mmCIF file of C-alpha atoms in Angstrom:
data_model
loop_
_atom_site.group_PDB
_atom_site.id
_atom_site.type_symbol
_atom_site.label_atom_id
_atom_site.label_comp_id
_atom_site.label_asym_id
_atom_site.label_seq_id
_atom_site.Cartn_x
_atom_site.Cartn_y
_atom_site.Cartn_z
ATOM 1 C CA UNK A 21 -0.263 0.058 0.108
ATOM 2 C CA UNK A 22 2.896 2.372 1.225
ATOM 3 C CA UNK A 23 4.444 1.415 -2.378
ATOM 4 C CA UNK A 24 1.317 1.960 -4.625
ATOM 5 C CA UNK A 25 -0.818 3.781 -2.545
ATOM 6 C CA UNK A 26 -4.183 3.299 -1.624
ATOM 7 C CA UNK A 27 -7.553 4.745 -3.774
ATOM 8 C CA UNK A 28 -10.138 4.821 -1.220
ATOM 9 C CA UNK A 29 -7.898 3.963 1.979
ATOM 10 C CA UNK A 30 -10.915 3.543 5.201
ATOM 11 C CA UNK A 31 -10.172 4.803 8.548
ATOM 12 C CA UNK A 32 -11.811 5.092 11.570
ATOM 13 C CA UNK A 33 -11.343 7.295 15.251
ATOM 14 C CA UNK A 34 -13.935 8.656 17.776
ATOM 15 C CA UNK A 35 -14.673 12.243 18.133
ATOM 16 C CA UNK A 36 -13.440 13.903 20.793
ATOM 17 C CA UNK A 37 -16.151 16.442 22.540
ATOM 18 C CA UNK A 38 -15.454 20.094 22.947
ATOM 19 C CA UNK A 39 -15.329 18.989 26.968
ATOM 20 C CA UNK A 40 -12.322 16.507 26.071
ATOM 21 C CA UNK A 41 -14.638 13.200 26.493
ATOM 22 C CA UNK A 42 -14.534 10.290 23.678
ATOM 23 C CA UNK A 43 -17.525 10.415 21.369
ATOM 24 C CA UNK A 44 -19.454 8.387 18.503
ATOM 25 C CA UNK A 45 -17.133 6.397 16.233
ATOM 26 C CA UNK A 46 -16.692 8.079 13.001
ATOM 27 C CA UNK A 47 -15.068 6.554 9.774
ATOM 28 C CA UNK A 48 -14.338 8.014 6.283
ATOM 29 C CA UNK A 49 -12.536 6.830 3.136
ATOM 30 C CA UNK A 50 -9.063 9.078 2.102
ATOM 31 C CA UNK A 51 -6.824 8.491 -0.849
ATOM 32 C CA UNK A 52 -3.318 8.079 0.467
ATOM 33 C CA UNK A 53 -0.737 8.831 -2.557
ATOM 34 C CA UNK A 54 2.026 6.345 -3.558
ATOM 35 C CA UNK A 55 5.738 6.650 -1.635
ATOM 36 C CA UNK A 56 4.109 7.344 2.016
ATOM 37 C CA UNK A 57 6.418 6.865 4.597
ATOM 38 C CA UNK A 58 6.200 6.041 8.498
ATOM 39 C CA UNK A 59 6.150 10.002 10.138
ATOM 40 C CA UNK A 60 4.481 11.364 7.331
ATOM 41 C CA UNK A 61 1.125 13.273 8.467
ATOM 42 C CA UNK A 62 -2.467 13.905 6.376
ATOM 43 C CA UNK A 63 -4.823 16.064 6.982
ATOM 44 C CA UNK A 64 -8.377 15.543 6.258
ATOM 45 C CA UNK A 65 -10.525 18.791 5.933
ATOM 46 C CA UNK A 66 -13.850 18.735 7.771
ATOM 47 C CA UNK A 67 -13.557 15.727 9.635
ATOM 48 C CA UNK A 68 -11.930 17.159 13.405
ATOM 49 C CA UNK A 69 -13.803 17.685 16.997
ATOM 50 C CA UNK A 70 -16.949 19.682 16.790
ATOM 51 C CA UNK A 71 -16.351 23.655 17.195
ATOM 52 C CA UNK A 72 -17.911 26.258 19.122
ATOM 53 C CA UNK A 73 -21.170 27.283 18.654
ATOM 54 C CA UNK A 74 -22.009 28.111 14.985
ATOM 55 C CA UNK A 75 -18.246 27.390 13.922
ATOM 56 C CA UNK A 76 -17.275 24.762 11.661
ATOM 57 C CA UNK A 77 -15.313 21.337 12.066
ATOM 58 C CA UNK A 78 -11.855 21.571 12.357
ATOM 59 C CA UNK A 79 -9.601 19.062 10.301
ATOM 60 C CA UNK A 80 -8.300 15.517 11.193
ATOM 61 C CA UNK A 81 -4.709 14.815 11.034
ATOM 62 C CA UNK A 82 -3.848 10.816 10.268
ATOM 63 C CA UNK A 83 -0.073 9.908 11.614
ATOM 64 C CA UNK A 84 1.531 7.278 8.832
ATOM 65 C CA UNK A 85 2.707 4.186 9.927
ATOM 66 C CA UNK A 86 4.387 1.920 7.589
ATOM 67 C CA UNK A 87 4.326 -1.818 8.896
ATOM 68 C CA UNK A 88 7.486 -3.632 8.270
ATOM 69 C CA UNK A 89 7.934 -6.241 5.203
ATOM 70 C CA UNK A 90 9.183 -9.563 5.800
ATOM 71 C CA UNK A 91 11.462 -9.539 2.689
ATOM 72 C CA UNK A 92 12.379 -6.059 1.561
ATOM 73 C CA UNK A 93 13.790 -3.262 3.712
ATOM 74 C CA UNK A 94 13.024 0.361 3.164
ATOM 75 C CA UNK A 95 15.482 3.169 3.140
ATOM 76 C CA UNK A 96 13.646 6.365 1.957
ATOM 77 C CA UNK A 97 12.678 5.919 -1.504
ATOM 78 C CA UNK A 98 15.110 2.949 -1.614
ATOM 79 C CA UNK A 99 14.624 -0.800 -0.854
ATOM 80 C CA UNK A 100 16.910 -3.622 -0.072
ATOM 81 C CA UNK A 101 16.730 -7.287 -0.157
ATOM 82 C CA UNK A 102 18.961 -10.275 0.774
ATOM 83 C CA UNK A 103 19.219 -13.237 -2.276
ATOM 84 C CA UNK A 104 20.915 -16.573 -1.404
ATOM 85 C CA UNK A 105 23.267 -18.029 -3.886
ATOM 86 C CA UNK A 106 24.908 -21.819 -3.362
ATOM 87 C CA UNK A 107 28.680 -21.751 -3.989
ATOM 88 C CA UNK A 108 28.336 -22.992 -7.244
ATOM 89 C CA UNK A 109 26.099 -20.567 -9.020
ATOM 90 C CA UNK A 110 28.598 -17.259 -6.852
ATOM 91 C CA UNK A 111 31.447 -19.083 -8.725
ATOM 92 C CA UNK A 112 29.985 -19.503 -12.250
ATOM 93 C CA UNK A 113 27.435 -16.643 -12.369
ATOM 94 C CA UNK A 114 23.973 -17.255 -13.763
ATOM 95 C CA UNK A 115 20.775 -15.320 -14.427
ATOM 96 C CA UNK A 116 18.562 -15.619 -11.160
ATOM 97 C CA UNK A 117 14.678 -14.401 -10.739
ATOM 98 C CA UNK A 118 14.552 -11.400 -8.120
ATOM 99 C CA UNK A 119 10.951 -10.622 -6.534
ATOM 100 C CA UNK A 120 10.436 -6.746 -6.764
ATOM 101 C CA UNK A 121 7.607 -4.423 -5.985
ATOM 102 C CA UNK A 122 6.613 -5.034 -10.031
ATOM 103 C CA UNK A 123 6.743 -8.806 -9.828
ATOM 104 C CA UNK A 124 9.881 -11.045 -10.398
ATOM 105 C CA UNK A 125 12.769 -9.939 -12.827
ATOM 106 C CA UNK A 126 15.862 -11.421 -14.065
ATOM 107 C CA UNK A 127 19.290 -10.215 -12.443
ATOM 108 C CA UNK A 128 22.467 -11.310 -14.210
ATOM 109 C CA UNK A 129 25.484 -12.539 -11.319
ATOM 110 C CA UNK A 130 28.507 -12.486 -12.880
ATOM 111 C CA UNK A 131 30.953 -15.305 -12.131
ATOM 112 C CA UNK A 132 33.301 -14.822 -9.382
ATOM 113 C CA UNK A 133 30.581 -13.352 -7.052
ATOM 114 C CA UNK A 134 31.406 -12.282 -3.898
ATOM 115 C CA UNK A 135 29.683 -12.829 -0.480
ATOM 116 C CA UNK A 136 28.262 -9.784 0.332
ATOM 117 C CA UNK A 137 28.104 -7.924 -2.931
ATOM 118 C CA UNK A 138 25.339 -5.695 -3.823
ATOM 119 C CA UNK A 139 23.579 -5.114 -7.416
ATOM 120 C CA UNK A 140 21.086 -2.219 -8.158
ATOM 121 C CA UNK A 141 18.549 -2.107 -9.849
ATOM 122 C CA UNK A 142 17.343 1.077 -11.278
ATOM 123 C CA UNK A 143 13.747 2.315 -10.735
ATOM 124 C CA UNK A 144 12.785 -0.800 -8.806
ATOM 125 C CA UNK A 145 12.191 1.353 -5.669
ATOM 126 C CA UNK A 146 9.160 3.416 -4.038
ATOM 127 C CA UNK A 147 8.072 6.162 -5.765
ATOM 128 C CA UNK A 148 9.658 9.610 -4.761
ATOM 129 C CA UNK A 149 7.385 12.098 -2.626
ATOM 130 C CA UNK A 150 7.290 15.648 -4.417
ATOM 131 C CA UNK A 151 9.781 14.377 -6.934
ATOM 132 C CA UNK A 152 9.643 12.347 -9.817
ATOM 133 C CA UNK A 153 11.033 8.778 -10.479
ATOM 134 C CA UNK A 154 11.222 6.284 -8.335
ATOM 135 C CA UNK A 155 14.013 5.221 -5.697
ATOM 136 C CA UNK A 156 16.343 1.642 -6.695
ATOM 137 C CA UNK A 157 16.589 -1.854 -5.315
ATOM 138 C CA UNK A 158 19.510 -3.040 -3.897
ATOM 139 C CA UNK A 159 20.386 -6.737 -3.912
ATOM 140 C CA UNK A 160 22.048 -8.156 -1.262
ATOM 141 C CA UNK A 161 23.910 -11.267 -2.385
ATOM 142 C CA UNK A 162 24.711 -13.994 0.400
ATOM 143 C CA UNK A 163 26.614 -16.877 -0.318
ATOM 144 C CA UNK A 164 25.580 -20.617 1.079
ATOM 145 C CA UNK A 165 27.999 -22.993 2.401
ATOM 146 C CA UNK A 166 27.375 -26.348 2.504
ATOM 147 C CA UNK A 167 27.790 -28.332 5.754
ATOM 148 C CA UNK A 168 27.626 -31.808 4.518
ATOM 149 C CA UNK A 169 29.268 -33.137 1.177
ATOM 150 C CA UNK A 170 29.269 -36.360 -0.608
ATOM 151 C CA UNK A 171 32.738 -37.952 -0.744
ATOM 152 C CA UNK A 172 32.577 -37.017 -4.796
ATOM 153 C CA UNK A 173 31.561 -33.147 -3.653
ATOM 154 C CA UNK A 174 34.815 -33.478 -1.156
ATOM 155 C CA UNK A 175 36.871 -34.558 -3.810
ATOM 156 C CA UNK A 176 36.014 -32.716 -6.789
ATOM 157 C CA UNK A 177 36.774 -29.117 -4.504
ATOM 158 C CA UNK A 178 40.019 -30.474 -3.638
ATOM 159 C CA UNK A 179 40.733 -30.579 -7.186
ATOM 160 C CA UNK A 180 39.132 -27.450 -7.742
ATOM 161 C CA UNK A 181 41.524 -25.819 -4.701
ATOM 162 C CA UNK A 182 44.553 -27.669 -6.826
ATOM 163 C CA UNK A 183 44.840 -31.240 -4.883
ATOM 164 C CA UNK A 184 45.545 -34.103 -6.310
ATOM 165 C CA UNK A 185 43.736 -36.285 -3.686
ATOM 166 C CA UNK A 186 42.158 -40.242 -3.554
ATOM 167 C CA UNK A 187 38.996 -39.636 -1.851
ATOM 168 C CA UNK A 188 38.940 -43.120 -0.774
ATOM 169 C CA UNK A 189 42.167 -42.045 1.196
ATOM 170 C CA UNK A 190 42.024 -40.665 4.876
ATOM 171 C CA UNK A 191 41.785 -36.758 5.145
ATOM 172 C CA UNK A 192 44.877 -36.633 6.112
ATOM 173 C CA UNK A 193 47.172 -38.641 3.982
ATOM 174 C CA UNK A 194 46.990 -36.512 1.137
ATOM 175 C CA UNK A 195 49.041 -37.091 -2.447
ATOM 176 C CA UNK A 196 51.576 -34.330 -3.766
ATOM 177 C CA UNK A 197 49.743 -31.422 -5.880
ATOM 178 C CA UNK A 198 49.647 -32.283 -9.486
ATOM 179 C CA UNK A 199 53.656 -31.388 -10.710
ATOM 180 C CA UNK A 200 51.833 -29.040 -13.288
ATOM 181 C CA UNK A 201 50.473 -26.476 -10.873
ATOM 182 C CA UNK A 202 54.154 -26.213 -9.989
ATOM 183 C CA UNK A 203 55.385 -25.372 -13.329
ATOM 184 C CA UNK A 204 57.302 -22.099 -13.323
ATOM 185 C CA UNK A 205 56.061 -21.242 -16.679
ATOM 186 C CA UNK A 206 52.437 -22.176 -17.188
ATOM 187 C CA UNK A 207 51.423 -23.322 -13.419
ATOM 188 C CA UNK A 208 49.091 -20.348 -12.628
ATOM 189 C CA UNK A 209 47.073 -20.688 -16.107
ATOM 190 C CA UNK A 210 46.998 -24.503 -15.915
ATOM 191 C CA UNK A 211 45.769 -24.288 -12.233
ATOM 192 C CA UNK A 212 42.919 -21.353 -13.485
ATOM 193 C CA UNK A 213 42.322 -23.761 -16.344
ATOM 194 C CA UNK A 214 42.061 -26.838 -14.105
ATOM 195 C CA UNK A 215 39.907 -25.297 -11.547
ATOM 196 C CA UNK A 216 37.513 -24.188 -13.912
ATOM 197 C CA UNK A 217 36.733 -27.542 -14.940
ATOM 198 C CA UNK A 218 36.803 -28.625 -11.308
ATOM 199 C CA UNK A 219 33.739 -26.395 -10.564
ATOM 200 C CA UNK A 220 32.209 -27.482 -13.910
ATOM 201 C CA UNK A 221 32.066 -30.894 -12.730
ATOM 202 C CA UNK A 222 31.308 -29.856 -9.168
ATOM 203 C CA UNK A 223 28.303 -27.547 -10.639
ATOM 204 C CA UNK A 224 27.403 -30.846 -13.130
ATOM 205 C CA UNK A 225 27.407 -33.460 -10.047
ATOM 206 C CA UNK A 226 25.453 -31.327 -7.722
ATOM 207 C CA UNK A 227 22.755 -30.565 -10.774
ATOM 208 C CA UNK A 228 22.405 -34.121 -11.432
ATOM 209 C CA UNK A 229 22.642 -35.432 -7.909
ATOM 210 C CA UNK A 230 19.801 -33.238 -7.132
ATOM 211 C CA UNK A 231 17.801 -34.384 -10.108
ATOM 212 C CA UNK A 232 18.405 -37.905 -8.399
ATOM 213 C CA UNK A 233 17.202 -37.198 -5.195
ATOM 214 C CA UNK A 234 14.027 -35.253 -6.592
ATOM 215 C CA UNK A 235 13.155 -38.519 -9.098
ATOM 216 C CA UNK A 236 14.153 -41.149 -5.774
ATOM 217 C CA UNK A 237 11.791 -39.230 -3.628
ATOM 218 C CA UNK A 238 8.689 -38.540 -6.248
ATOM 219 C CA UNK A 239 9.028 -42.616 -6.737
ATOM 220 C CA UNK A 240 8.037 -42.905 -3.133
#
């Protein structure tokens, strides 16, 4: 309601009699403009208390209080959201769907996105009061680190790190790193290529493993 405004917002209050007592219950509808925020006031003419004999009624002043939202966090005309990514998506990049005030939109997450990265969606915030245009929506990235890994996933992650490890061996018994990673001429390039290949295999494994689990669940 604060973002889009409300054409006929119903409100209710109790009149205050000239001697300060609570009077009859009253209701009316008001038009709430888009972009209102907590602390703002609205005046409704002629809906206040009864004046002296022969005098017109006073005005009713509404104090705006915007309830917090579970997903959107407001900062003036701007809004902030948090989106969680898995490690593979953060490393390889992808296009994700993000909820905005206008519905779902595509957001391209580049490869190598770091935890706490922030992306800006211009014009996806709230309307600016007494100004043209809208604020922005800021998407804050949270990278989810897996806490339970299969032996195959552990092996792929070690390959990404540059280890040449047999997953059957004890964690403390690691074979030496591949000699190509220690080569002075092309070690860095070889490591980068191997790491990229390892994380691609990791992504493929996570995806296929997830599909297999879903298939098993569906089959009972």
